[in-house]
Amino acid sequence: MRLSLFAALIAVPLLLVAPFYFYSVTLMTILCFVVFACSFNLLLGYSGLLCFGHAMFFGGAAYITGHLLKTTPLSLELAILCGGIFSGLLGLVIGMLAIRRQGIQFAMITLAFSQFVYFIFLQSSFTGGEDGMQAIPRNALFGLFDVSDNSVFYYVVLAVTLVCVFVYYRIVHSPYGEVLKAVRDNQPRVESLGFDPERVKLLAFVLSATMAGIAGGMKATVYQFATLTDASWPISAEVILMTLLGGLGTLTGPIFGAGIIIMLNDYLAGFGEWALISQGVILLVVIVFFRRGFVGELDALARYLRGRRAATATIDANKPVQTV
Amino acid sequence: MFDGISTQLLLGQVLIGLINGSFYAMLSMGLVIIFGMMHVINFTHGAQYMLGAFCAWLLLNYLGIGYWPSLVLAPFAVALFGIFLERVLLRPLAGLDHLYSLLATYAVALIVEGLVRIQYGSTGLPYDNPIPGGVNLGFMFMPYYRLWVVAFSVVTCVGTWLLIDHTKLGAYLRAANENPQIVQTFGINVPKLMTLTYGFGVGLAGLCGVLAAPIYQVSPSMGSSLMIVVFAVVVIGGMGSIIGAVATGYMLGIVEGLTKVFYPEAASVVIFLFMTVALYLRPQGIFSGREAN
């Protein structure tokens, strides 16, 4: 798509200079949640699977990454990768059980499993329970480069994010991605074409879990701590909100959604409860009035304008015929 | 009975589990009724349960209206709130993917819980026990109020089941669930039936809240912490069956209580462990025979 290439050409230089103008930790938080929201959109937007407990992959990987960095000399990128792999395996186990039920039931099963995982993290000794896991070191990148400085680390996070978004883009635009969308739209038909929809969905679930894990591992290294909050239910809800606000099943939607919600949270942090209430209000407004989300509505608007221009063009073309 | 574990402790925990189970059963029954009729997973259920408790507290503290009138007034107020929600929010979303109604009810829960927290703080407010005293059962001291809760919830559950399985209104409900168009052509107002169903389910949640107020503290988060367990109960019982929801509710309450005796650390996960096994063995839910959803 030429347009997305054009957008990428504008976005990348902006992202490169961003830390000179904005607080780098906020930017890194946004990037982590961009990856997380993309992973969620792969599931809900492109496969029609509503996972209501995505935080278990995010928070779980944060703990695993943190634990590895604290207890082993493993380099940073490998630790994050291990976090992702852990989440992928967790996704495989839970997916195998949950994919047997569909729709809302799937959502509730994933919610219950995430609570299960939450309690396990609460009671295991390595996570630090209610106190969380503190002082996670940022081991040298590739065992060579020191990334303890936030303004340097930003570029590492940015690189990982770009790779993840690119992978997400490739998945969605691959033949497999097409099958995934077909399963979402008409599962019996896909089945009649000789695909096994359960396996297609399970793969999507595992891929999404892995990506959410990488996001979580990254967040643990950004903040240098991992807490129960990362694995808790409000985070699962927040990522739903980001995806829905940005636009379900759109490529760039989750990116905008994550940016808007993180900045809003940042802005409303001092107002306590109002942050949650505003999230509820935004969710309601999006559901009732803008179900296509931010990017989806813009897309529809652009298509509408293009359609009108095309329509007037055909009328113009007809004009001479009518006058003659 | 068992090595190192006294019968006293065991029976005591079974009774406590039965009380928790009473709440699980009543709440999941409301959820299943709403889901069966409208195909809406009511994420506001927890907030509505909390509102029931808060209504009772407000009635007592501002108007001096005690527990017994509250037992009728508070669920009624919560049901009215539910009917309002159904009319302005859920009905316009009815034709869409169920995901939207689910998220809309979740959004309402966030707003309601947040507003209550801003007004009354996050700490629990006490509510006086309307039936003080208790009876010595020999193995434990049983407060009368807890006995009342168990008895009341059993009566409510059986009553609701009879209403839906053995009355004309219940027959309409079940028929409208199977085929709304045909029921509509028989001159029955299906949308009104749905509104009433939602109001009824929500009222049950409110009633639960009033019952819970003297046992647990009245706090904004009392609903959300309970809801995930109740969702697990509904999943295990099978989404369509009222009997399944009620039986699973009591059963899991007791299982949870027993776990506290044998292995306290696992008490909070045992329900989810149970769910995993149930999903593996019977993915459609352990009580769903005729329901194929």
Coordinates of C-alpha atoms in Angstrom, one line a residue:
Chain A
M1 CA 0.0 0.0 0.0
R2 CA 1.6 3.3 -1.1
L3 CA -0.3 5.3 1.5
S4 CA 1.0 3.4 4.4
L5 CA 4.6 3.6 3.1
F6 CA 4.1 7.4 2.8
A7 CA 2.8 7.5 6.4
A8 CA 5.7 5.4 7.6
L9 CA 8.1 7.8 5.9
I10 CA 6.6 10.7 7.8
A11 CA 6.2 8.8 11.1
V12 CA 9.7 7.4 11.5
P13 CA 11.6 10.7 11.5
L14 CA 9.1 12.1 13.9
L15 CA 9.5 9.2 16.2
L16 CA 13.3 9.6 16.0
V17 CA 13.3 13.2 17.2
A18 CA 10.3 12.7 19.6
P19 CA 12.4 12.2 22.8
F20 CA 13.9 15.7 22.4
Y21 CA 10.4 17.2 22.8
F22 CA 8.5 14.7 25.0
Y23 CA 9.3 12.9 28.2
S24 CA 11.0 9.7 27.0
V25 CA 9.3 7.4 29.6
T26 CA 5.9 8.4 28.5
L27 CA 6.9 7.8 24.9
M28 CA 8.2 4.4 25.8
T29 CA 5.0 3.6 27.6
I30 CA 3.0 4.5 24.6
L31 CA 5.3 2.3 22.4
C32 CA 4.8 -0.7 24.7
F33 CA 1.1 -0.3 24.6
V34 CA 1.2 0.2 20.8
V35 CA 2.6 -3.3 20.6
F36 CA 0.2 -4.6 23.1
A37 CA -2.8 -3.0 21.4
C38 CA -1.6 -4.4 18.0
S39 CA -1.5 -7.9 19.4
F40 CA -5.0 -7.4 20.8
N41 CA -6.3 -6.1 17.4
L42 CA -4.8 -9.1 15.7
L43 CA -7.1 -11.2 17.8
L44 CA -10.3 -9.2 18.1
G45 CA -10.1 -7.1 14.9
Y46 CA -8.8 -9.7 12.5
S47 CA -10.0 -13.0 14.1
G48 CA -13.1 -12.0 15.9
L49 CA -11.8 -13.5 19.2
L50 CA -12.5 -11.3 22.2
C51 CA -9.8 -12.2 24.8
F52 CA -10.9 -10.6 28.0
G53 CA -7.7 -11.4 29.9
H54 CA -4.9 -10.2 27.7
A55 CA -3.2 -8.7 30.7
M56 CA -2.1 -12.2 31.8
F57 CA 0.2 -12.4 28.8
F58 CA 1.4 -8.8 29.3
G59 CA 2.0 -9.1 33.0
G60 CA 3.2 -12.7 32.9
A61 CA 6.0 -11.8 30.4
A62 CA 6.8 -8.7 32.5
Y63 CA 7.5 -11.0 35.5
I64 CA 9.4 -13.6 33.5
T65 CA 11.6 -11.0 31.8
G66 CA 12.2 -9.2 35.1
H67 CA 13.1 -12.5 36.8
L68 CA 15.5 -13.5 34.1
L69 CA 17.2 -10.1 34.1
K70 CA 17.5 -10.2 37.9
T71 CA 18.8 -13.7 38.3
T72 CA 20.7 -14.5 35.1
P73 CA 23.3 -12.5 33.1
L74 CA 21.0 -12.9 30.0
S75 CA 21.2 -9.9 27.7
L76 CA 18.2 -7.6 27.5
E77 CA 16.8 -8.6 24.1
L78 CA 17.0 -12.3 24.9
A79 CA 15.2 -11.7 28.2
I80 CA 12.4 -9.9 26.4
L81 CA 12.2 -12.6 23.9
C82 CA 12.0 -15.2 26.6
G83 CA 9.1 -13.3 28.1
G84 CA 7.4 -13.4 24.7
I85 CA 7.9 -17.1 24.4
F86 CA 6.6 -17.7 27.9
S87 CA 3.4 -15.8 27.0
G88 CA 3.1 -17.7 23.7
L89 CA 3.3 -21.0 25.5
L90 CA 0.7 -19.8 28.1
G91 CA -1.4 -18.7 25.2
L92 CA -1.1 -22.2 23.6
V93 CA -2.3 -23.9 26.8
I94 CA -5.2 -21.5 27.5
G95 CA -6.1 -21.2 23.8
M96 CA -6.5 -25.0 23.5
L97 CA -9.1 -25.0 26.3
A98 CA -10.8 -21.7 25.4
I99 CA -11.1 -22.0 21.7
R100 CA -13.6 -24.8 22.1
R101 CA -16.2 -22.2 23.0
Q102 CA -17.1 -19.2 21.0
G103 CA -18.1 -15.6 21.2
I104 CA -19.0 -14.2 24.6
Q105 CA -18.2 -17.5 26.2
F106 CA -14.7 -17.4 24.9
A107 CA -14.4 -13.9 26.4
M108 CA -15.5 -15.1 29.8
I109 CA -13.3 -18.1 29.8
T110 CA -10.3 -16.0 29.0
L111 CA -11.3 -13.6 31.7
A112 CA -11.5 -16.4 34.3
F113 CA -8.1 -17.8 33.2
S114 CA -6.5 -14.4 33.5
Q115 CA -7.8 -14.2 37.1
F116 CA -6.4 -17.7 37.7
V117 CA -3.0 -16.5 36.4
Y118 CA -3.3 -13.4 38.5
F119 CA -3.7 -15.3 41.7
I120 CA -0.8 -17.6 40.8
F121 CA 1.4 -14.5 40.4
L122 CA 0.0 -13.1 43.7
Q123 CA 1.1 -16.2 45.6
S124 CA 4.3 -17.2 43.9
S125 CA 7.4 -16.1 45.8
F126 CA 9.5 -14.9 42.8
T127 CA 7.0 -12.1 41.9
G128 CA 7.2 -10.3 45.2
G129 CA 3.5 -10.7 45.7
E130 CA 1.7 -7.4 46.4
D131 CA 5.0 -5.5 46.5
G132 CA 5.9 -6.4 42.9
M133 CA 9.3 -7.1 41.5
Q134 CA 11.6 -4.2 42.1
A135 CA 14.9 -3.0 40.7
I136 CA 15.0 -5.0 37.5
P137 CA 18.4 -4.3 35.9
R138 CA 18.7 -3.3 32.2
N139 CA 21.4 -5.8 31.2
A140 CA 23.6 -4.7 28.3
L141 CA 22.0 -5.0 24.9
F142 CA 23.5 -7.9 22.9
G143 CA 25.8 -8.1 25.9
L144 CA 27.6 -5.1 24.6
F145 CA 25.7 -1.8 24.7
D146 CA 24.8 0.0 27.8
V147 CA 21.2 1.2 27.7
S148 CA 20.7 2.4 31.3
D149 CA 20.1 5.9 30.0
N150 CA 16.4 6.5 29.1
S151 CA 17.1 8.6 26.1
V152 CA 19.3 5.8 24.6
F153 CA 16.9 3.1 25.7
Y154 CA 14.1 4.9 23.9
Y155 CA 15.6 3.9 20.5
V156 CA 15.8 0.3 21.6
V157 CA 12.1 0.3 22.5
L158 CA 11.4 2.1 19.2
A159 CA 13.3 -0.5 17.2
V160 CA 11.5 -3.4 18.9
T161 CA 8.1 -1.7 18.4
L162 CA 8.8 -1.1 14.7
V163 CA 9.8 -4.7 14.2
C164 CA 6.6 -5.9 16.1
V165 CA 4.3 -3.5 14.1
F166 CA 6.0 -4.7 10.9
V167 CA 5.4 -8.4 11.8
Y168 CA 1.8 -7.6 12.7
Y169 CA 1.4 -5.9 9.3
R170 CA 2.9 -8.9 7.5
I171 CA 0.7 -11.3 9.4
V172 CA -2.4 -9.4 8.5
H173 CA -1.5 -9.1 4.9
S174 CA -0.3 -12.7 4.4
P175 CA -2.4 -15.5 3.0
Y176 CA -2.8 -16.7 6.6
G177 CA -4.2 -13.3 7.5
E178 CA -6.8 -13.6 4.8
V179 CA -7.8 -17.0 6.1
L180 CA -8.0 -15.4 9.6
K181 CA -10.4 -12.7 8.4
A182 CA -12.4 -15.3 6.5
V183 CA -12.8 -17.3 9.7
R184 CA -14.0 -14.1 11.5
D185 CA -16.6 -13.4 8.8
N186 CA -17.8 -16.9 8.0
Q187 CA -16.4 -19.8 9.8
P188 CA -18.4 -22.6 8.3
R189 CA -17.4 -21.6 4.8
V190 CA -13.7 -21.6 5.7
E191 CA -14.2 -25.0 7.1
S192 CA -15.8 -26.2 3.9
L193 CA -12.8 -24.9 2.0
G194 CA -10.7 -27.4 3.9
F195 CA -9.1 -25.3 6.6
D196 CA -9.3 -26.2 10.2
P197 CA -10.7 -22.9 11.8
E198 CA -9.8 -24.0 15.3
R199 CA -6.1 -24.3 14.4
V200 CA -6.2 -21.0 12.5
K201 CA -7.6 -19.3 15.6
L202 CA -5.3 -21.1 17.9
L203 CA -2.3 -19.9 15.9
A204 CA -3.7 -16.3 16.0
F205 CA -4.1 -16.6 19.8
V206 CA -0.5 -17.8 20.3
L207 CA 0.9 -15.1 18.0
S208 CA -1.1 -12.5 19.8
A209 CA -0.1 -13.8 23.2
T210 CA 3.6 -13.8 22.2
M211 CA 3.4 -10.2 20.9
A212 CA 1.6 -9.1 24.1
G213 CA 4.4 -10.8 26.0
I214 CA 7.0 -8.9 24.2
A215 CA 5.1 -5.7 25.0
G216 CA 5.0 -6.7 28.7
G217 CA 8.7 -7.6 28.8
M218 CA 9.5 -4.3 27.3
K219 CA 7.4 -2.5 29.8
A220 CA 9.2 -4.2 32.7
T221 CA 12.6 -3.1 31.3
V222 CA 11.3 0.5 30.8
Y223 CA 10.0 1.0 34.3
Q224 CA 12.5 -1.5 35.8
F225 CA 9.7 -3.0 37.9
A226 CA 6.9 -5.4 37.3
T227 CA 3.7 -5.4 39.5
L228 CA 0.5 -7.2 39.8
T229 CA -1.2 -4.3 38.1
D230 CA 0.3 -5.3 34.8
A231 CA -1.4 -8.7 35.0
S232 CA -4.7 -7.4 36.4
W233 CA -8.1 -7.1 34.8
P234 CA -8.1 -3.3 34.4
I235 CA -5.2 -3.6 32.0
S236 CA -7.1 -6.1 29.9
A237 CA -10.0 -3.7 29.7
E238 CA -7.7 -0.8 28.9
V239 CA -6.3 -2.6 25.9
I240 CA -9.8 -3.3 24.6
L241 CA -10.5 0.4 25.0
M242 CA -7.4 1.3 23.0
T243 CA -8.2 -1.0 20.2
L244 CA -11.8 0.0 20.0
L245 CA -11.1 3.7 20.2
G246 CA -8.5 3.5 17.5
G247 CA -10.6 1.3 15.2
L248 CA -11.2 -2.4 15.3
G249 CA -9.6 -4.3 12.5
T250 CA -7.7 -1.3 11.2
L251 CA -3.9 -1.5 10.8
T252 CA -3.0 1.8 12.5
G253 CA -6.0 2.0 14.8
P254 CA -4.3 0.4 17.8
I255 CA -1.4 2.8 17.5
F256 CA -3.6 5.9 17.8
G257 CA -5.7 4.2 20.4
A258 CA -2.7 3.4 22.6
G259 CA -1.3 6.9 22.2
I260 CA -4.6 8.7 23.1
I261 CA -5.3 6.5 26.1
I262 CA -1.8 6.7 27.6
M263 CA -1.7 10.4 27.2
L264 CA -5.1 10.8 28.7
N265 CA -4.1 8.6 31.7
D266 CA -1.0 10.7 32.1
Y267 CA -3.0 13.9 32.0
L268 CA -5.7 12.6 34.4
A269 CA -3.3 10.8 36.7
G270 CA -3.8 13.5 39.4
F271 CA -7.6 13.2 39.3
G272 CA -7.8 9.7 40.8
E273 CA -11.1 8.1 40.0
W274 CA -11.9 10.4 37.1
A275 CA -9.4 8.6 34.9
L276 CA -11.4 5.4 35.1
I277 CA -14.7 7.2 34.8
S278 CA -13.5 9.0 31.7
Q279 CA -12.4 5.7 30.2
G280 CA -15.9 4.4 30.8
V281 CA -17.4 7.5 29.2
I282 CA -15.1 7.2 26.2
L283 CA -15.9 3.5 25.8
L284 CA -19.6 4.3 25.9
V285 CA -19.3 7.1 23.3
V286 CA -17.3 4.9 21.0
I287 CA -19.7 2.0 21.2
V288 CA -22.8 4.1 20.8
F289 CA -21.6 6.6 18.2
F290 CA -18.3 5.7 16.6
R291 CA -18.2 1.9 16.4
R292 CA -15.6 2.1 13.7
G293 CA -13.2 3.9 16.0
F294 CA -10.9 6.9 15.2
V295 CA -9.1 5.4 12.2
G296 CA -12.1 3.5 11.0
E297 CA -14.2 6.7 10.9
L298 CA -11.5 8.7 9.1
D299 CA -11.2 5.8 6.6
A300 CA -14.9 5.8 6.1
L301 CA -14.9 9.6 5.6
A302 CA -12.1 9.4 3.1
R303 CA -13.9 6.7 1.2
Y304 CA -17.1 8.7 1.2
L305 CA -15.3 11.8 -0.1
R306 CA -13.5 9.8 -2.8
G307 CA -16.8 8.2 -3.7
R308 CA -18.4 11.6 -4.1
R309 CA -15.7 12.9 -6.3
A310 CA -15.9 9.7 -8.4
A311 CA -19.7 10.2 -8.6
T312 CA -19.4 13.8 -9.7
A313 CA -16.7 12.8 -12.2
T314 CA -19.1 10.3 -13.8
I315 CA -21.8 13.0 -13.9
D316 CA -19.4 15.4 -15.6
A317 CA -18.5 12.7 -18.1
N318 CA -22.2 12.3 -18.9
K319 CA -22.8 16.0 -19.3
P320 CA -21.6 16.4 -22.8
V321 CA -23.7 13.5 -23.8
Q322 CA -26.8 15.1 -22.3
T323 CA -26.2 18.5 -23.9
V324 CA -25.6 17.1 -27.3
Chain B
M1 CA -12.6 -37.5 60.4
F2 CA -9.3 -36.5 58.7
D3 CA -5.9 -36.5 60.2
G4 CA -5.2 -33.2 61.9
I5 CA -8.4 -31.5 60.8
S6 CA -11.2 -31.3 63.2
T7 CA -14.8 -31.9 62.2
Q8 CA -15.6 -28.6 63.7
L9 CA -13.4 -26.7 61.3
L10 CA -14.6 -28.7 58.4
L11 CA -18.3 -28.2 59.0
G12 CA -17.7 -24.6 59.9
Q13 CA -16.0 -24.0 56.5
V14 CA -18.7 -25.9 54.7
L15 CA -21.3 -23.5 56.2
I16 CA -19.3 -20.4 55.4
G17 CA -18.9 -21.8 51.9
L18 CA -22.6 -22.3 51.6
I19 CA -23.1 -18.6 52.4
N20 CA -20.7 -17.5 49.8
G21 CA -22.3 -20.0 47.5
S22 CA -25.7 -18.4 48.1
F23 CA -24.4 -15.2 46.6
Y24 CA -22.7 -17.0 43.8
A25 CA -25.9 -18.8 43.0
M26 CA -28.2 -15.8 43.1
L27 CA -25.9 -13.6 41.0
S28 CA -25.1 -16.2 38.4
M29 CA -28.9 -17.0 38.2
G30 CA -29.5 -13.3 37.3
L31 CA -26.7 -13.4 34.7
V32 CA -28.0 -16.6 33.1
I33 CA -31.6 -15.3 32.9
I34 CA -30.4 -12.1 31.2
F35 CA -28.1 -14.0 28.9
G36 CA -30.7 -16.6 28.0
M37 CA -33.2 -14.0 27.0
M38 CA -31.2 -11.1 25.6
H39 CA -27.8 -12.7 24.8
V40 CA -26.2 -9.9 26.8
I41 CA -23.4 -10.7 29.3
N42 CA -24.3 -8.1 31.9
F43 CA -21.0 -6.8 33.1
T44 CA -22.8 -4.2 35.2
H45 CA -24.1 -7.1 37.4
G46 CA -21.4 -6.5 40.0
A47 CA -22.0 -2.8 40.0
Q48 CA -25.7 -3.4 40.4
Y49 CA -25.1 -5.7 43.3
M50 CA -23.0 -3.0 44.9
L51 CA -25.7 -0.4 44.2
G52 CA -28.2 -2.6 46.0
A53 CA -26.0 -2.6 49.1
F54 CA -25.5 1.1 48.8
C55 CA -29.2 1.8 48.3
A56 CA -29.9 -0.1 51.6
W57 CA -27.1 1.9 53.3
L58 CA -28.4 5.2 52.0
L59 CA -32.0 4.4 53.0
L60 CA -30.9 3.6 56.5
N61 CA -28.5 6.6 56.9
Y62 CA -30.5 9.3 55.2
L63 CA -34.1 8.3 55.6
G64 CA -33.9 6.0 58.6
I65 CA -35.5 3.2 56.6
G66 CA -34.3 -0.1 58.0
Y67 CA -33.3 -3.5 56.6
W68 CA -36.7 -5.1 56.0
P69 CA -38.3 -2.3 53.9
S70 CA -34.9 -2.0 52.1
L71 CA -35.1 -5.6 51.1
V72 CA -37.9 -4.6 48.9
L73 CA -37.1 -0.9 48.1
A74 CA -33.5 -1.2 47.1
P75 CA -33.8 -4.1 44.6
F76 CA -36.8 -2.2 43.1
A77 CA -34.6 1.0 42.7
V78 CA -31.8 -1.0 41.2
A79 CA -34.3 -2.7 38.8
L80 CA -35.5 0.7 37.7
F81 CA -32.0 1.7 36.9
G82 CA -31.6 -1.5 35.0
I83 CA -34.8 -0.9 33.0
F84 CA -33.5 2.6 32.2
L85 CA -30.2 1.1 31.0
E86 CA -32.0 -1.4 28.8
R87 CA -34.1 1.2 27.1
V88 CA -31.5 3.8 26.4
L89 CA -28.3 1.7 25.9
L90 CA -28.9 -2.0 25.4
R91 CA -31.9 -1.9 23.0
P92 CA -30.1 0.2 20.4
L93 CA -27.2 -2.2 20.5
A94 CA -29.4 -5.3 20.3
G95 CA -28.9 -6.0 16.6
L96 CA -25.1 -5.8 16.7
D97 CA -22.4 -8.1 17.7
H98 CA -22.8 -9.2 21.4
L99 CA -19.4 -7.8 22.1
Y100 CA -20.8 -4.2 22.0
S101 CA -23.5 -4.8 24.6
L102 CA -20.9 -6.5 26.8
L103 CA -18.5 -3.7 26.6
A104 CA -21.2 -1.1 27.0
T105 CA -22.3 -2.7 30.3
Y106 CA -18.7 -2.8 31.3
A107 CA -18.4 0.9 30.6
V108 CA -21.4 1.6 32.7
A109 CA -19.9 -0.5 35.6
L110 CA -16.7 1.6 35.4
I111 CA -18.7 4.9 35.5
V112 CA -21.0 3.8 38.3
E113 CA -18.2 2.3 40.5
G114 CA -16.1 5.4 39.9
L115 CA -18.8 7.8 40.9
V116 CA -19.7 5.9 44.0
R117 CA -16.0 5.8 45.0
I118 CA -15.7 9.6 44.5
Q119 CA -18.8 10.2 46.7
Y120 CA -18.2 7.7 49.4
G121 CA -14.5 6.8 49.3
S122 CA -13.1 3.3 48.8
T123 CA -13.2 2.1 52.4
G124 CA -16.1 0.0 53.4
L125 CA -19.1 1.4 55.3
P126 CA -20.6 -0.7 58.1
Y127 CA -24.3 -1.9 58.0
D128 CA -25.9 -3.1 61.2
N129 CA -26.9 -6.7 61.5
P130 CA -30.7 -6.8 61.5
I131 CA -30.9 -10.2 63.2
P132 CA -28.4 -10.2 66.0
G133 CA -27.6 -13.3 68.0
G134 CA -27.1 -16.8 66.8
V135 CA -27.4 -20.5 67.6
N136 CA -24.8 -22.9 68.9
L137 CA -24.8 -25.8 66.5
G138 CA -22.4 -27.8 68.7
F139 CA -19.6 -27.6 66.2
M140 CA -19.7 -23.8 65.6
F141 CA -21.6 -20.7 66.5
M142 CA -23.9 -19.8 63.7
P143 CA -25.2 -16.2 63.5
Y144 CA -29.0 -16.2 62.7
Y145 CA -28.4 -13.7 60.0
R146 CA -26.3 -16.1 58.0
L147 CA -28.9 -18.8 58.3
W148 CA -31.5 -16.3 57.0
V149 CA -29.3 -15.5 54.0
V150 CA -28.9 -19.2 53.1
A151 CA -32.6 -19.9 53.5
F152 CA -33.7 -16.8 51.7
S153 CA -31.4 -17.5 48.7
V154 CA -32.6 -21.1 48.4
V155 CA -36.2 -19.8 48.4
T156 CA -35.4 -17.2 45.8
C157 CA -33.6 -19.6 43.6
V158 CA -36.3 -22.2 43.8
G159 CA -39.0 -19.6 43.3
T160 CA -37.3 -18.1 40.2
W161 CA -36.8 -21.5 38.8
L162 CA -40.5 -22.3 39.3
L163 CA -41.5 -19.0 37.8
I164 CA -39.5 -19.7 34.6
D165 CA -40.2 -23.4 34.3
H166 CA -43.8 -23.7 35.5
T167 CA -45.7 -20.5 34.8
K168 CA -47.3 -19.0 31.7
L169 CA -45.0 -16.0 31.9
G170 CA -42.0 -18.4 32.1
A171 CA -43.4 -20.2 29.0
Y172 CA -43.5 -16.9 27.1
L173 CA -40.0 -16.2 28.1
R174 CA -38.7 -19.5 27.0
A175 CA -40.6 -19.3 23.8
A176 CA -39.4 -15.8 23.1
N177 CA -35.9 -17.1 23.6
E178 CA -36.4 -19.8 21.0
N179 CA -38.1 -17.7 18.4
P180 CA -38.9 -14.1 19.1
Q181 CA -40.7 -13.5 15.8
I182 CA -43.3 -16.2 16.3
V183 CA -43.9 -15.2 19.8
Q184 CA -44.4 -11.6 18.6
T185 CA -47.0 -12.7 16.1
F186 CA -49.0 -14.3 18.9
G187 CA -49.4 -10.8 20.2
I188 CA -46.8 -10.9 23.0
N189 CA -44.7 -7.8 23.3
V190 CA -41.3 -9.3 23.1
P191 CA -39.3 -6.0 23.6
K192 CA -41.3 -5.4 26.8
L193 CA -40.6 -8.9 27.9
M194 CA -36.9 -8.3 27.4
T195 CA -37.0 -5.1 29.4
L196 CA -38.7 -6.8 32.2
T197 CA -36.3 -9.7 32.1
Y198 CA -33.4 -7.4 32.3
G199 CA -35.1 -5.5 35.1
F200 CA -35.7 -8.7 37.0
G201 CA -32.1 -10.0 36.6
V202 CA -30.7 -6.7 37.7
G203 CA -33.2 -6.6 40.6
L204 CA -31.9 -10.0 41.7
A205 CA -28.4 -8.5 41.8
G206 CA -29.7 -5.6 43.9
L207 CA -31.4 -8.0 46.3
C208 CA -28.2 -9.8 46.7
G209 CA -26.5 -6.6 47.5
V210 CA -28.9 -5.8 50.3
L211 CA -28.5 -9.4 51.7
A212 CA -24.7 -9.0 51.6
A213 CA -24.6 -5.5 53.2
P214 CA -24.7 -6.8 56.9
I215 CA -22.1 -9.6 56.2
Y216 CA -19.5 -7.9 54.0
Q217 CA -18.9 -4.2 54.3
V218 CA -20.7 -1.9 51.8
S219 CA -17.9 -0.7 49.5
P220 CA -17.6 0.4 45.9
S221 CA -15.4 -2.6 44.9
M222 CA -17.6 -5.3 46.5
G223 CA -19.2 -6.1 43.2
S224 CA -16.2 -6.2 40.9
S225 CA -14.2 -8.5 43.1
L226 CA -17.1 -11.0 43.2
M227 CA -18.0 -10.8 39.5
I228 CA -15.1 -12.7 38.0
V229 CA -15.9 -15.7 40.2
V230 CA -19.5 -15.5 39.2
F231 CA -18.5 -15.4 35.5
A232 CA -16.5 -18.6 36.1
V233 CA -19.5 -20.1 37.8
V234 CA -21.7 -19.4 34.8
V235 CA -19.1 -20.8 32.4
I236 CA -18.8 -24.0 34.4
G237 CA -22.6 -24.4 34.8
G238 CA -23.3 -23.9 31.1
M239 CA -24.5 -20.5 30.0
G240 CA -28.1 -21.4 29.3
S241 CA -29.2 -23.3 32.3
I242 CA -30.6 -21.7 35.4
I243 CA -30.4 -25.0 37.4
G244 CA -26.8 -25.3 36.3
A245 CA -25.9 -21.8 37.5
V246 CA -27.6 -22.2 40.9
A247 CA -26.2 -25.7 41.5
T248 CA -22.7 -24.7 40.4
G249 CA -22.9 -21.6 42.6
Y250 CA -23.6 -23.5 45.8
M251 CA -21.2 -26.3 44.9
L252 CA -18.3 -23.9 44.2
G253 CA -19.0 -22.0 47.4
I254 CA -18.7 -25.3 49.3
V255 CA -15.6 -26.4 47.3
E256 CA -14.0 -23.0 48.1
G257 CA -14.8 -23.4 51.8
L258 CA -13.4 -26.9 51.9
T259 CA -10.2 -25.8 50.2
K260 CA -9.7 -23.3 52.9
V261 CA -9.5 -26.2 55.4
F262 CA -7.1 -28.4 53.5
Y263 CA -5.0 -26.0 51.5
P264 CA -5.8 -22.3 52.3
E265 CA -3.3 -20.9 49.7
A266 CA -5.3 -22.5 46.9
A267 CA -8.7 -21.2 48.0
S268 CA -8.7 -18.3 45.6
V269 CA -7.7 -20.3 42.6
V270 CA -9.7 -23.5 43.2
I271 CA -12.7 -22.2 41.3
F272 CA -10.6 -21.5 38.3
L273 CA -8.9 -24.8 38.6
F274 CA -12.3 -26.4 38.7
M275 CA -13.2 -24.4 35.6
T276 CA -10.2 -25.6 33.7
V277 CA -11.0 -29.2 34.4
A278 CA -14.7 -28.7 33.6
L279 CA -13.8 -27.0 30.3
Y280 CA -11.5 -29.9 29.4
L281 CA -14.0 -32.6 30.2
R282 CA -17.3 -30.9 29.2
P283 CA -16.6 -27.8 27.1
Q284 CA -20.3 -27.1 26.8
G285 CA -20.7 -26.7 30.6
I286 CA -21.5 -29.4 33.1
F287 CA -25.2 -28.8 33.4
S288 CA -26.1 -27.9 29.8
G289 CA -27.9 -30.9 28.3
R290 CA -30.4 -29.5 25.9
E291 CA -28.8 -26.1 25.4
A292 CA -26.5 -26.0 22.4
N293 CA -25.0 -22.6 22.3

